[in-house]
CSV table of C-alpha atoms in Angstrom, one decimal:
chain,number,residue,atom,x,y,z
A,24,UNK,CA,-8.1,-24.1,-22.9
A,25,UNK,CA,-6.0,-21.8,-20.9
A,26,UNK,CA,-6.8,-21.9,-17.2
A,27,UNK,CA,-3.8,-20.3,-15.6
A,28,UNK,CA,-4.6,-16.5,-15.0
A,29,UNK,CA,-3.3,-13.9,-17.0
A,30,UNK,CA,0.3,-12.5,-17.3
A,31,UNK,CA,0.9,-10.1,-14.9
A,32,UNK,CA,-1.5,-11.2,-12.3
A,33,UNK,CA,-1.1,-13.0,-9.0
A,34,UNK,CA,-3.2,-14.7,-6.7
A,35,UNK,CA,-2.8,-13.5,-3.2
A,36,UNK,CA,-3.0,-16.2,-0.6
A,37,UNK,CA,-1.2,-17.9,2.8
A,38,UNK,CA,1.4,-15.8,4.4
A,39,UNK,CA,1.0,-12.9,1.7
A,40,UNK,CA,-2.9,-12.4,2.9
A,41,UNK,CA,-1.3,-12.2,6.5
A,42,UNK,CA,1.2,-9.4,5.4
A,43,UNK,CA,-1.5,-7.8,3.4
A,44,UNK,CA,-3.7,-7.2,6.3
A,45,UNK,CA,-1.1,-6.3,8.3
A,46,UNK,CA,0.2,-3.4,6.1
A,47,UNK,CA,-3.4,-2.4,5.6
A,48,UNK,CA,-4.4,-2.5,8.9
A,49,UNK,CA,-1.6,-0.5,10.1
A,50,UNK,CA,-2.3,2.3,7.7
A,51,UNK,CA,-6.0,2.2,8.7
A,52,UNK,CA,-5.0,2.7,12.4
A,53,UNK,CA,-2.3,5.6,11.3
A,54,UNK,CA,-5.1,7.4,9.1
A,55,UNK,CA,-7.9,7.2,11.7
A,56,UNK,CA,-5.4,9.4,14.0
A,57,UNK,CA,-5.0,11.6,11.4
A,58,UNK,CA,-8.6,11.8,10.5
A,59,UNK,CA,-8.5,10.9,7.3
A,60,UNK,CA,-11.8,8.8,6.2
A,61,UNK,CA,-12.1,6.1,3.7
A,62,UNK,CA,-12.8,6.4,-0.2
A,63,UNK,CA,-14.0,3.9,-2.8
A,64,UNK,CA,-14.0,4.5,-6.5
A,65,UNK,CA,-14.7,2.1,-9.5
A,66,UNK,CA,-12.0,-0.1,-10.7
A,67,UNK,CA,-12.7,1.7,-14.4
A,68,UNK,CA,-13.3,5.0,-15.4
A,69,UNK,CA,-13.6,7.0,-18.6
A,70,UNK,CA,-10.3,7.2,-20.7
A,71,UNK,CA,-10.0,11.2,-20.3
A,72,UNK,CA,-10.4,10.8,-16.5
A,73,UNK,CA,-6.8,9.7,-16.9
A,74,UNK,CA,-5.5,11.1,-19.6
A,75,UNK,CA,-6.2,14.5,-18.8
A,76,UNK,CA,-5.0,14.2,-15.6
A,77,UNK,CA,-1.9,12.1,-15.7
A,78,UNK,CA,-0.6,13.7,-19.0
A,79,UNK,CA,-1.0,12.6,-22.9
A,80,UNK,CA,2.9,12.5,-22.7
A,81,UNK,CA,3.4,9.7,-20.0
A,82,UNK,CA,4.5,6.2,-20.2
A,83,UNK,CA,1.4,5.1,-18.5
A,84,UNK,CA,-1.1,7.3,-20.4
A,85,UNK,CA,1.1,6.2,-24.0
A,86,UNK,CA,2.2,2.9,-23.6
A,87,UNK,CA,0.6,1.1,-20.0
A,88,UNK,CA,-3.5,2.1,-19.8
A,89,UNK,CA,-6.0,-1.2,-20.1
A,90,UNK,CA,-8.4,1.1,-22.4
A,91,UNK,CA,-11.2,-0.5,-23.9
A,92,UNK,CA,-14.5,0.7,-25.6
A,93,UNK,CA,-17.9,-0.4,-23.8
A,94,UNK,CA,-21.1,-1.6,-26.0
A,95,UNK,CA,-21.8,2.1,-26.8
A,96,UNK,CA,-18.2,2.9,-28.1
A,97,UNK,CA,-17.1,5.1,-25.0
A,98,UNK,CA,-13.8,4.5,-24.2
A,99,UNK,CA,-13.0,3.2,-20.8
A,100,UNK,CA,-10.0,2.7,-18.6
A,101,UNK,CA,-9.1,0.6,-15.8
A,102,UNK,CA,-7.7,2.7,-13.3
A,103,UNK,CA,-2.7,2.6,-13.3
A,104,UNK,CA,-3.5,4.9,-10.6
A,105,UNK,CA,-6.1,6.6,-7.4
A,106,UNK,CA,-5.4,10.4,-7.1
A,107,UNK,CA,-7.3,11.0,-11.0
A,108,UNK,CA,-10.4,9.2,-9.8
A,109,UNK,CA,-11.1,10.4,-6.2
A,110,UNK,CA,-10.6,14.2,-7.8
A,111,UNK,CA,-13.6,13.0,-10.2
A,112,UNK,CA,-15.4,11.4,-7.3
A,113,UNK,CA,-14.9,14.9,-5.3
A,114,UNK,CA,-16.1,16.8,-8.5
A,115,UNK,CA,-18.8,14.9,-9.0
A,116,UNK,CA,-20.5,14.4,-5.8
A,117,UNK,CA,-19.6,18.2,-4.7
A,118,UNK,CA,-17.3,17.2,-2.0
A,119,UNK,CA,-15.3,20.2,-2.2
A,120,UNK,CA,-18.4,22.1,-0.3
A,121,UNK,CA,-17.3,20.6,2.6
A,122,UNK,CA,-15.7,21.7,5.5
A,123,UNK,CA,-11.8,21.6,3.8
A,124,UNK,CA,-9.4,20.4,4.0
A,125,UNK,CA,-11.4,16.9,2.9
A,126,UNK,CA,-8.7,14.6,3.9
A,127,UNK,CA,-9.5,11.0,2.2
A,128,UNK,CA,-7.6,7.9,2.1
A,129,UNK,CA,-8.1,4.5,-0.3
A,130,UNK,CA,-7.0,1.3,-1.1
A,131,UNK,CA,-7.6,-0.4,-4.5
A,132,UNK,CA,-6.0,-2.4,-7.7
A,133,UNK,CA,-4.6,-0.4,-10.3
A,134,UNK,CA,-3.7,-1.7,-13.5
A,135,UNK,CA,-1.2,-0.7,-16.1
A,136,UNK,CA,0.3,-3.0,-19.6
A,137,UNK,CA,4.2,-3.1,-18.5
A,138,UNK,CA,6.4,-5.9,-18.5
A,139,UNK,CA,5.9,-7.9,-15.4
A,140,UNK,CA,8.7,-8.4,-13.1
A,141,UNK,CA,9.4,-9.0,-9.3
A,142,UNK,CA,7.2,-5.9,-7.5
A,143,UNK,CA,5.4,-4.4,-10.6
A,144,UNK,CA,2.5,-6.6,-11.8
A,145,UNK,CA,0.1,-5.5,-14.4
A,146,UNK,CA,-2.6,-5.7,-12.0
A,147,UNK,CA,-1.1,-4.4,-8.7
A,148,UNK,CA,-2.6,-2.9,-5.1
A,149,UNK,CA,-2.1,0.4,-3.8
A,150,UNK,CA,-2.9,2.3,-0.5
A,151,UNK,CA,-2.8,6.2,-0.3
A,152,UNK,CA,-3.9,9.3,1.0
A,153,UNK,CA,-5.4,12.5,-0.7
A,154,UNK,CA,-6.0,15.7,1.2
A,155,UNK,CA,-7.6,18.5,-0.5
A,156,UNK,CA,-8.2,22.3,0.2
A,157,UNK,CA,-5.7,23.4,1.4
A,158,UNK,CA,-1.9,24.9,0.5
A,159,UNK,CA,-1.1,25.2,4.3
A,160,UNK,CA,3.0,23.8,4.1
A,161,UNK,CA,1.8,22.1,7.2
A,162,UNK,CA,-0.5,19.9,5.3
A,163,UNK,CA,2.5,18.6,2.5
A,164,UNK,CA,4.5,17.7,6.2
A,165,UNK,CA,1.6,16.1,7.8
A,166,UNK,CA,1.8,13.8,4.1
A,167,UNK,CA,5.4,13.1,4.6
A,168,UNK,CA,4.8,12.5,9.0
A,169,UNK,CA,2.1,9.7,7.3
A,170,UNK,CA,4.2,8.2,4.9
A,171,UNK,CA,6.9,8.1,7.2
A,172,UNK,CA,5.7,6.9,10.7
A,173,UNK,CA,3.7,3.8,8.1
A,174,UNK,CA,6.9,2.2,7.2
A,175,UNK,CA,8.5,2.8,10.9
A,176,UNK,CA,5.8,1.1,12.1
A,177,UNK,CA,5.8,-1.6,9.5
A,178,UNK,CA,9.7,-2.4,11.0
A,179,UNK,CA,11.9,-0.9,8.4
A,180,UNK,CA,14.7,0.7,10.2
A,181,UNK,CA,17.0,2.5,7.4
A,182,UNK,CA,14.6,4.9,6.2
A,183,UNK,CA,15.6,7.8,3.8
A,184,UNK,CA,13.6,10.4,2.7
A,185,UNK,CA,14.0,12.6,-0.5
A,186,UNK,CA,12.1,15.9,-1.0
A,187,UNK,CA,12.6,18.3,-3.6
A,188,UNK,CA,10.4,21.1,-5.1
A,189,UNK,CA,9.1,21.4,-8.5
A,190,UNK,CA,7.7,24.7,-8.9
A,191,UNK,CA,4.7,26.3,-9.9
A,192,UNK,CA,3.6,26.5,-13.5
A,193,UNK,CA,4.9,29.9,-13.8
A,194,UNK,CA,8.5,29.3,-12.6
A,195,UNK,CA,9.0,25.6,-13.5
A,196,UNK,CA,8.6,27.0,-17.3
A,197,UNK,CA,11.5,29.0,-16.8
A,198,UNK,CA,13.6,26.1,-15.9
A,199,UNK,CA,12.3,23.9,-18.5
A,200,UNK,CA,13.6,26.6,-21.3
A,201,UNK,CA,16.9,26.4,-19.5
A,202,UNK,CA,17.0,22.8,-19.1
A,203,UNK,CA,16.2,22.0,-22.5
A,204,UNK,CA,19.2,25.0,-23.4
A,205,UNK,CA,21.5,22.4,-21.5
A,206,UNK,CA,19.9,18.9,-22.8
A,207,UNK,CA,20.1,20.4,-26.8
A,208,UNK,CA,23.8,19.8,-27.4
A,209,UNK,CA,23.6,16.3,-25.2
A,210,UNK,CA,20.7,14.8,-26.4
A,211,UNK,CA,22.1,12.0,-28.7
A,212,UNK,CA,23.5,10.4,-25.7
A,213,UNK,CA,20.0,10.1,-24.5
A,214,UNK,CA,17.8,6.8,-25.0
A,215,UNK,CA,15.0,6.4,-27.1
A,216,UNK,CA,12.8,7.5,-24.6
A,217,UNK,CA,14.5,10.1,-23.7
A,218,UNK,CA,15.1,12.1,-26.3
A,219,UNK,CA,11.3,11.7,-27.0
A,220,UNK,CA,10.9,13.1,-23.9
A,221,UNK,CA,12.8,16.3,-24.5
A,222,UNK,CA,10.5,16.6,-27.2
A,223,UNK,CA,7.2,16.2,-25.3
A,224,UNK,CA,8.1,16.2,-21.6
A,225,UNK,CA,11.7,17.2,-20.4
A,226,UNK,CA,10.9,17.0,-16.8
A,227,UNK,CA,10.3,12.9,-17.2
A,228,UNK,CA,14.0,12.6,-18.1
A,229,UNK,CA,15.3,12.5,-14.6
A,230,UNK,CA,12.8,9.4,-14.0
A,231,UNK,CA,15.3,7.4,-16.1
A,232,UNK,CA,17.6,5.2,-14.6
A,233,UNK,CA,19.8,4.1,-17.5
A,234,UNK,CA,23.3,5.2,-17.1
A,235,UNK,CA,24.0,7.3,-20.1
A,236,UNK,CA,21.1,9.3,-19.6
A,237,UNK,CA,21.8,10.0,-15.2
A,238,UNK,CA,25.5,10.9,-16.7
A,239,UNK,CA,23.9,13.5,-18.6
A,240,UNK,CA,22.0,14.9,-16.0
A,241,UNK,CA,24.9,15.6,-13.6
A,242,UNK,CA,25.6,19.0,-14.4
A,243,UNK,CA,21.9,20.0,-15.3
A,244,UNK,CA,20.5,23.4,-13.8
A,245,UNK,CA,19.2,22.6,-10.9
A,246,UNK,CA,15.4,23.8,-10.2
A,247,UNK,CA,16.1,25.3,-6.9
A,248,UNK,CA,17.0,28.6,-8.3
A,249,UNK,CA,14.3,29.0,-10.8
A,250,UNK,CA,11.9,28.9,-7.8
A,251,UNK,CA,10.0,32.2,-7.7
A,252,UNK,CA,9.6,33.4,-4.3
A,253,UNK,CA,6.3,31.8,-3.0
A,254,UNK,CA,7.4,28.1,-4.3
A,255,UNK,CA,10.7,28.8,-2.2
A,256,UNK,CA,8.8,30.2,1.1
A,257,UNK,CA,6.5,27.0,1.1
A,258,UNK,CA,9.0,25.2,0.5
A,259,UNK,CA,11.3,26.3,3.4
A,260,UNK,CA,8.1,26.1,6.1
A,261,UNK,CA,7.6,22.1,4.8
A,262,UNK,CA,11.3,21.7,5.4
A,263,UNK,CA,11.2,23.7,8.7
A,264,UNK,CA,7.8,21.5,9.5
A,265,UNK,CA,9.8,18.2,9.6
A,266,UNK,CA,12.5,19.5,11.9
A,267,UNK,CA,10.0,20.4,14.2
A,268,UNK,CA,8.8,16.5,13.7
A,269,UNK,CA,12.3,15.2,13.8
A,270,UNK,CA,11.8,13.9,10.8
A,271,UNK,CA,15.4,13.4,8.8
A,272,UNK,CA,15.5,14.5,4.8
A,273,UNK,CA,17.8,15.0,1.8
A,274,UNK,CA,17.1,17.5,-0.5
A,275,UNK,CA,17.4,15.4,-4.3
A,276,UNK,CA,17.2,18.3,-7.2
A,277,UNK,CA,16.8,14.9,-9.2
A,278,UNK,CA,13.6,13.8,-7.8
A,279,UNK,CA,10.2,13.9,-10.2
A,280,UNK,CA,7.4,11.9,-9.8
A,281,UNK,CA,5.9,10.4,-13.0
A,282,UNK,CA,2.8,12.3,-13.6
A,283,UNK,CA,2.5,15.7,-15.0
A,284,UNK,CA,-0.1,17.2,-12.5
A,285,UNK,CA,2.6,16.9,-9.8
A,286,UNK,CA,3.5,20.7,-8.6
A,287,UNK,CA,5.4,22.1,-5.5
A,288,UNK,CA,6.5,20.2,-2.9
A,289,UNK,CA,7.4,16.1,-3.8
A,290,UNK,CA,8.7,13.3,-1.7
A,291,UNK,CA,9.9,10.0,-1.8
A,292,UNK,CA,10.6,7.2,1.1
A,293,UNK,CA,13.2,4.3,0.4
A,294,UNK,CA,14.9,1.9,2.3
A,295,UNK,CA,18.8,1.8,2.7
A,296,UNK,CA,19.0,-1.4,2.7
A,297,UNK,CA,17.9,-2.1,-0.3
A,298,UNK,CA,19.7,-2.1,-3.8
A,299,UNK,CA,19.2,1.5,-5.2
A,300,UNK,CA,17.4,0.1,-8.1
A,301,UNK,CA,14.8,-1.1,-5.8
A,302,UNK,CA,14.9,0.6,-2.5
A,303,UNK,CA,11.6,3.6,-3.5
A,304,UNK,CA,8.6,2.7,-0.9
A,305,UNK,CA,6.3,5.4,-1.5
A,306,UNK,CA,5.8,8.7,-2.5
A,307,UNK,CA,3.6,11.4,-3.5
A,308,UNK,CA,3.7,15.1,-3.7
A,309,UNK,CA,1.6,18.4,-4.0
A,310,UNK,CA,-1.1,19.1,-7.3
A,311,UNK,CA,-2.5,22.3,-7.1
A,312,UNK,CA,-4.0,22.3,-10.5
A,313,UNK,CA,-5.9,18.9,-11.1
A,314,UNK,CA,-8.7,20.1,-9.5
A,315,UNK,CA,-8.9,22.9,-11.9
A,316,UNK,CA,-7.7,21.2,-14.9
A,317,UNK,CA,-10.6,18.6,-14.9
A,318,UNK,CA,-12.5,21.7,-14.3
A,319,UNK,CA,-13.6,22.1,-10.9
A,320,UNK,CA,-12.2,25.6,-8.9
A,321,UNK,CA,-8.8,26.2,-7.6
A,322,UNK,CA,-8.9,24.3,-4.9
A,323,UNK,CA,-5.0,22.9,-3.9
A,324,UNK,CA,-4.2,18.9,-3.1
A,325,UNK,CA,-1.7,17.0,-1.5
A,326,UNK,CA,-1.1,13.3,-1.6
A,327,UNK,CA,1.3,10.0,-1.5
A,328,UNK,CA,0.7,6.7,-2.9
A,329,UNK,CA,2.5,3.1,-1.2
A,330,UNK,CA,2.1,0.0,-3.5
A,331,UNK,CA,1.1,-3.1,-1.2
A,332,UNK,CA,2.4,-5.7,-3.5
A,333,UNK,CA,5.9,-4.1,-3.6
A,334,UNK,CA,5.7,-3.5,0.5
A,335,UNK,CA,5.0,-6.9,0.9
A,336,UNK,CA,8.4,-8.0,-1.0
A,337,UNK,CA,10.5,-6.0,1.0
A,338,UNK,CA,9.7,-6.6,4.4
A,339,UNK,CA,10.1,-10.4,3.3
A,340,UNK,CA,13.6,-9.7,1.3
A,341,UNK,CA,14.6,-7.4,4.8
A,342,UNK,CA,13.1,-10.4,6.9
A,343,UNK,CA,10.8,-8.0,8.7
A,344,UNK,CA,8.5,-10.3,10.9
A,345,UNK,CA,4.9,-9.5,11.8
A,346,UNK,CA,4.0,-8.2,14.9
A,347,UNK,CA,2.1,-11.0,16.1
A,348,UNK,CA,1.8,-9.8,19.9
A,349,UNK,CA,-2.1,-8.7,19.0
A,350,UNK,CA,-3.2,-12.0,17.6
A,351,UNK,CA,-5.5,-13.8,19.2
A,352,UNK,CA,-5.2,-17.4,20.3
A,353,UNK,CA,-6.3,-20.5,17.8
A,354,UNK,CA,-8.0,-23.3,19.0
A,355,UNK,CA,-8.4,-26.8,16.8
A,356,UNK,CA,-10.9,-29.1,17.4
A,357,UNK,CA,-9.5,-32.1,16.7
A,358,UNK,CA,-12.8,-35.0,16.3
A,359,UNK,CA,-11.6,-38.8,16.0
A,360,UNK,CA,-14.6,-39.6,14.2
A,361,UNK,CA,-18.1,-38.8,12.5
A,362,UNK,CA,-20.0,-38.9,15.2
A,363,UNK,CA,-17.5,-36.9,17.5
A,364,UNK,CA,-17.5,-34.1,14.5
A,365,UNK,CA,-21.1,-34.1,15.3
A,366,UNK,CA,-20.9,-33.4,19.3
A,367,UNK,CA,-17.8,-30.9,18.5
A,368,UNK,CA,-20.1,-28.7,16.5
A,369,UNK,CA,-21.4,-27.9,20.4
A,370,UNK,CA,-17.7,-26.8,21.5
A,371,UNK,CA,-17.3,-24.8,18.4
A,372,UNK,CA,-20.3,-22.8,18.8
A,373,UNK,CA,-19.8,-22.2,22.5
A,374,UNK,CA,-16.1,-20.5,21.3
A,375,UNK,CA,-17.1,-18.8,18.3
A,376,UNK,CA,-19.6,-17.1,20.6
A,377,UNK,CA,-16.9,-16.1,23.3
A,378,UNK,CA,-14.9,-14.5,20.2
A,379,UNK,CA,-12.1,-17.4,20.3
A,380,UNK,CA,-10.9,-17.9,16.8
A,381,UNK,CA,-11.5,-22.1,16.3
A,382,UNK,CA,-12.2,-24.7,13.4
A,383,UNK,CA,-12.6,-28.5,13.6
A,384,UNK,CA,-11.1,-31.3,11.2
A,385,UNK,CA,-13.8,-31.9,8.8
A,386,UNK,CA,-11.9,-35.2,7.1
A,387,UNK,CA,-10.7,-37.8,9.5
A,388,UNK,CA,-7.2,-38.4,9.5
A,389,UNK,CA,-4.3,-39.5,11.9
A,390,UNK,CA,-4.0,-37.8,15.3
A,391,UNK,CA,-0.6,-37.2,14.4
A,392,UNK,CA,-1.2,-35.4,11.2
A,393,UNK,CA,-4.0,-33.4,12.6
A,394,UNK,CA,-1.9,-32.0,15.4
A,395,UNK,CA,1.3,-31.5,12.9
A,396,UNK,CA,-1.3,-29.9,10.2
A,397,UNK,CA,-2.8,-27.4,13.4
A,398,UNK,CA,0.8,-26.6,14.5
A,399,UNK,CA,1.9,-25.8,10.9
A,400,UNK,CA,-1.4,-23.6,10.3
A,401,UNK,CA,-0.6,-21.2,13.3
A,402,UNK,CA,-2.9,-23.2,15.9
A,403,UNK,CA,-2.2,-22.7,19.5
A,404,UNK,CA,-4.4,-25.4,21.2
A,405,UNK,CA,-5.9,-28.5,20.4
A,406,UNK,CA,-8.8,-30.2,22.0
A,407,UNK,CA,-9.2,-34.1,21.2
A,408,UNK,CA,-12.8,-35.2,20.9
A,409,UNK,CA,-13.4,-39.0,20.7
A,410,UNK,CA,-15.5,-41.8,22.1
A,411,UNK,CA,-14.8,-41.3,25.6
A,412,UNK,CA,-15.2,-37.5,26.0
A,413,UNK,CA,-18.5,-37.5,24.8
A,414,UNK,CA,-19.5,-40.1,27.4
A,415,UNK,CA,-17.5,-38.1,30.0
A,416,UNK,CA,-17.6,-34.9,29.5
A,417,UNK,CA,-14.3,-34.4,30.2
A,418,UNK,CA,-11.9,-32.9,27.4
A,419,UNK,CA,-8.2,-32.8,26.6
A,420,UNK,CA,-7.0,-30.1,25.5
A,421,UNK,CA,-3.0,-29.0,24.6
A,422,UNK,CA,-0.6,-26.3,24.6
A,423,UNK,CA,0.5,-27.2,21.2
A,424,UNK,CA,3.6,-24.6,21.5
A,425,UNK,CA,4.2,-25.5,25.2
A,426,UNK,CA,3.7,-29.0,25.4
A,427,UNK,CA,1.2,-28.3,27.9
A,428,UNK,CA,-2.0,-31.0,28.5
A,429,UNK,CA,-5.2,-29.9,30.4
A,430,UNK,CA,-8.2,-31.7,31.4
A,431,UNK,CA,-11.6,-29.2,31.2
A,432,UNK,CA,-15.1,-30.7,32.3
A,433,UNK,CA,-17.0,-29.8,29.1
A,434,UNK,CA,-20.4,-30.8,30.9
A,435,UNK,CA,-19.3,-28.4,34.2
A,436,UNK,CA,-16.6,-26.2,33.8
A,437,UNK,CA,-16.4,-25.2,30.1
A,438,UNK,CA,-15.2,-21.8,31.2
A,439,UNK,CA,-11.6,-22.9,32.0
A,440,UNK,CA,-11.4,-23.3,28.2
A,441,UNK,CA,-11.8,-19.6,27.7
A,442,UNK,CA,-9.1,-19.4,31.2
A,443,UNK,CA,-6.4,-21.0,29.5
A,444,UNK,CA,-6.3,-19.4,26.5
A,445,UNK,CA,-6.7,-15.9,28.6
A,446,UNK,CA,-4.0,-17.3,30.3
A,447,UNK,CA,-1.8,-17.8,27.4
A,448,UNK,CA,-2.8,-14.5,25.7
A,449,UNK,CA,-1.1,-13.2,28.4
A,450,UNK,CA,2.2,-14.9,28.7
């Protein structure tokens, strides 16, 4: 019998639930400022939720979707990605009557059938926002402010963002005849994939980070000039939006994003001091047709997805500490026997009422190990019950991290508890 979980699965625990939190709690307390509310959606959907969306022609509808058939025969998929299931959600439950734009935000597993390796698991966590009904060039900059102040805030320093602009429909087909003009003599130096791609999906081809194929694309056309001239004036106002923000950007006529509802303005955020193979944060990007191709009205979106797991990696790889300033205090009750665990149970209810975040031994061992064992699980204080404070009243309690010792009359003056640990807050 196989116990271990599957390949491509983690289970998230210790120091990566602290970083977790942290990374979602700072986005929830970015998006709130923002006004962007919360949105859940199931784990699984139906297979042509996704595959209308996301493309036939993609890697992750061809090769990576968890598809499965239920007890009916209707095929089902767990979700590689959010933006195709909240546009469902919004179609279904009529959100687009609202006041727009509807600006949502969610956080979620995704799953997709790749090889695992370091930062890209099979099953995997993303956060991200969605913000629909509106084309407003102010909106795709308000995405890219977001994504942007996020990862400032998180404590990466070298940041770099990429924008570029796909097009519209109308233009971007103009390009693609000229770009597949250019790739037709070149393609046998293409990959596999690749040349499938120039079959199926041209535009995929600058995903590809094998060096033959990036060779290729240096003298490609480059979609700037195929722009028709509402693609380039929204284009020019995001651009003018983020100098207003003083937010830094290079223009990247190489930059896609990997699914084929991705129109207009796209972005991507990366770290400079990271390897180049590995150094993408987050990113996201305008769809204007989604909506209307899983057929609801033509109603534009904008959106950007980060993936936790990934986040997580590099702020440990850049050595990017939490900010720990907000934390409150930990207290460890610290009984030298069973009948001591009993009269602690008192103490602990007295803090967990005033808020103070506190847990007692529960198996008796040394003192020594208990205090190294509260020390080593982020503990601040301890307090020592044994024989003689329960006949005194009187308490010891310790600094762990200052090598500080107080005595607190439990029976009289159980407020100085709550004191020091204000005091230490503080400091």
């Amino acid at each position: 019998m196989d116990l271990s979980s599957p390949r491509g699965t983690i289970d998230i625990y210790g120091e990566d639930i602290d970083y977790r939190n942290y990374i979602i709690n700072t986005a929830r307390e970015i998006l709130e400022i923002f006004n962007y509310a919360e949105i859940i959606t199931p784990a699984f959907e139906y297979t042509q939720v996704f595959s209308r969306s996301i493309g036939e022609n993609t890697d992750i509808v061809s090769k990576q979707m968890y598809t499965f058939p239920d007890k009916k025969g209707r095929l089902l998929t767990l979700r590689p990605e959010g933006t195709a299931s909240i546009v469902r959600a919004i179609l279904e439950n009529k959100m687009y009557s609202e006041k727009l734009p509807l600006k949502l935000f969610y956080i979620g597993n995704m799953f997709r059938y790749e090889k695992p390796q370091k930062g890209r698991m099979r099953e995997f966590w993303q956060l991200g926002i969605e913000s629909i009904g509106s084309d407003n060039p102010i909106i795709d900059a308000e995405a890219i402010w977001i994504l942007n102040l996020f990862f400032e805030k998180l404590g990466f320093k070298k940041l770099a963002l990429k924008v570029n602009n796909i097009g519209c429909r109308k233009c971007r087909k103009k390009f693609l005849e000229e770009f597949k003009k250019y790739l037709r003599p070149e393609k046998n130096k293409l990959c596999s994939d690749c040349r499938k791609r120039f079959k199926e999906n041209p535009l995929r081809i600058f995903d590809c980070k094998k060096i033959d194929c990036t060779e290729v694309l240096k003298g490609s056309p480059d979609i700037s000039y195929y722009l028709c001239s509402e693609c380039k004036k929204n284009f020019e106002e995001v651009l003018k939006c983020l100098k207003i923000l003083d937010i830094k950007y290079r223009i990247d006529k190489n930059l896609v994003r990997g699914f084929d509802y991705y129109t207009g303005t796209i972005f991507e955020i990366i770290s400079e001091d990271l390897e180049s193979a590995q150094n993408a944060l987050g990113g996201g990007g305008r769809y204007d047709n989604l909506i209307s191709d899983m057929g609801g009205a033509d109603i534009p979106a904008t959106g950007f997805a980060v993936g936790i797991d990934r986040t997580i990696i590099l702020m440990k790889q850049l050595n990017i500490d939490l900010k720990k300033s907000d934390k409150k205090s930990k207290v460890y009750l610290i009984a030298m026997d069973k009948i001591s665990q009993i009269y602690s149970t008192l103490i602990l209810k007295y803090l967990r009422e005033k808020e103070v975040v506190c847990d007692m031994n529960f198996n008796i061992r040394s003192l020594k190990k208990e205090i190294t064992w509260a020390r080593d699980n982020g503990y601040n204080f301890i307090i020592i019950v044994g024989e003689d404070e329960m006949k005194t009243g009187n308490l010891t309690m310790k600094d762990i991290n200052k090598f500080k010792q107080y005595k607190v009359d439990w029976k009289n003056d159980k407020e100085k508890i709550i004191e020091i640990i204000g005091a230490q807050n503080i400091d």
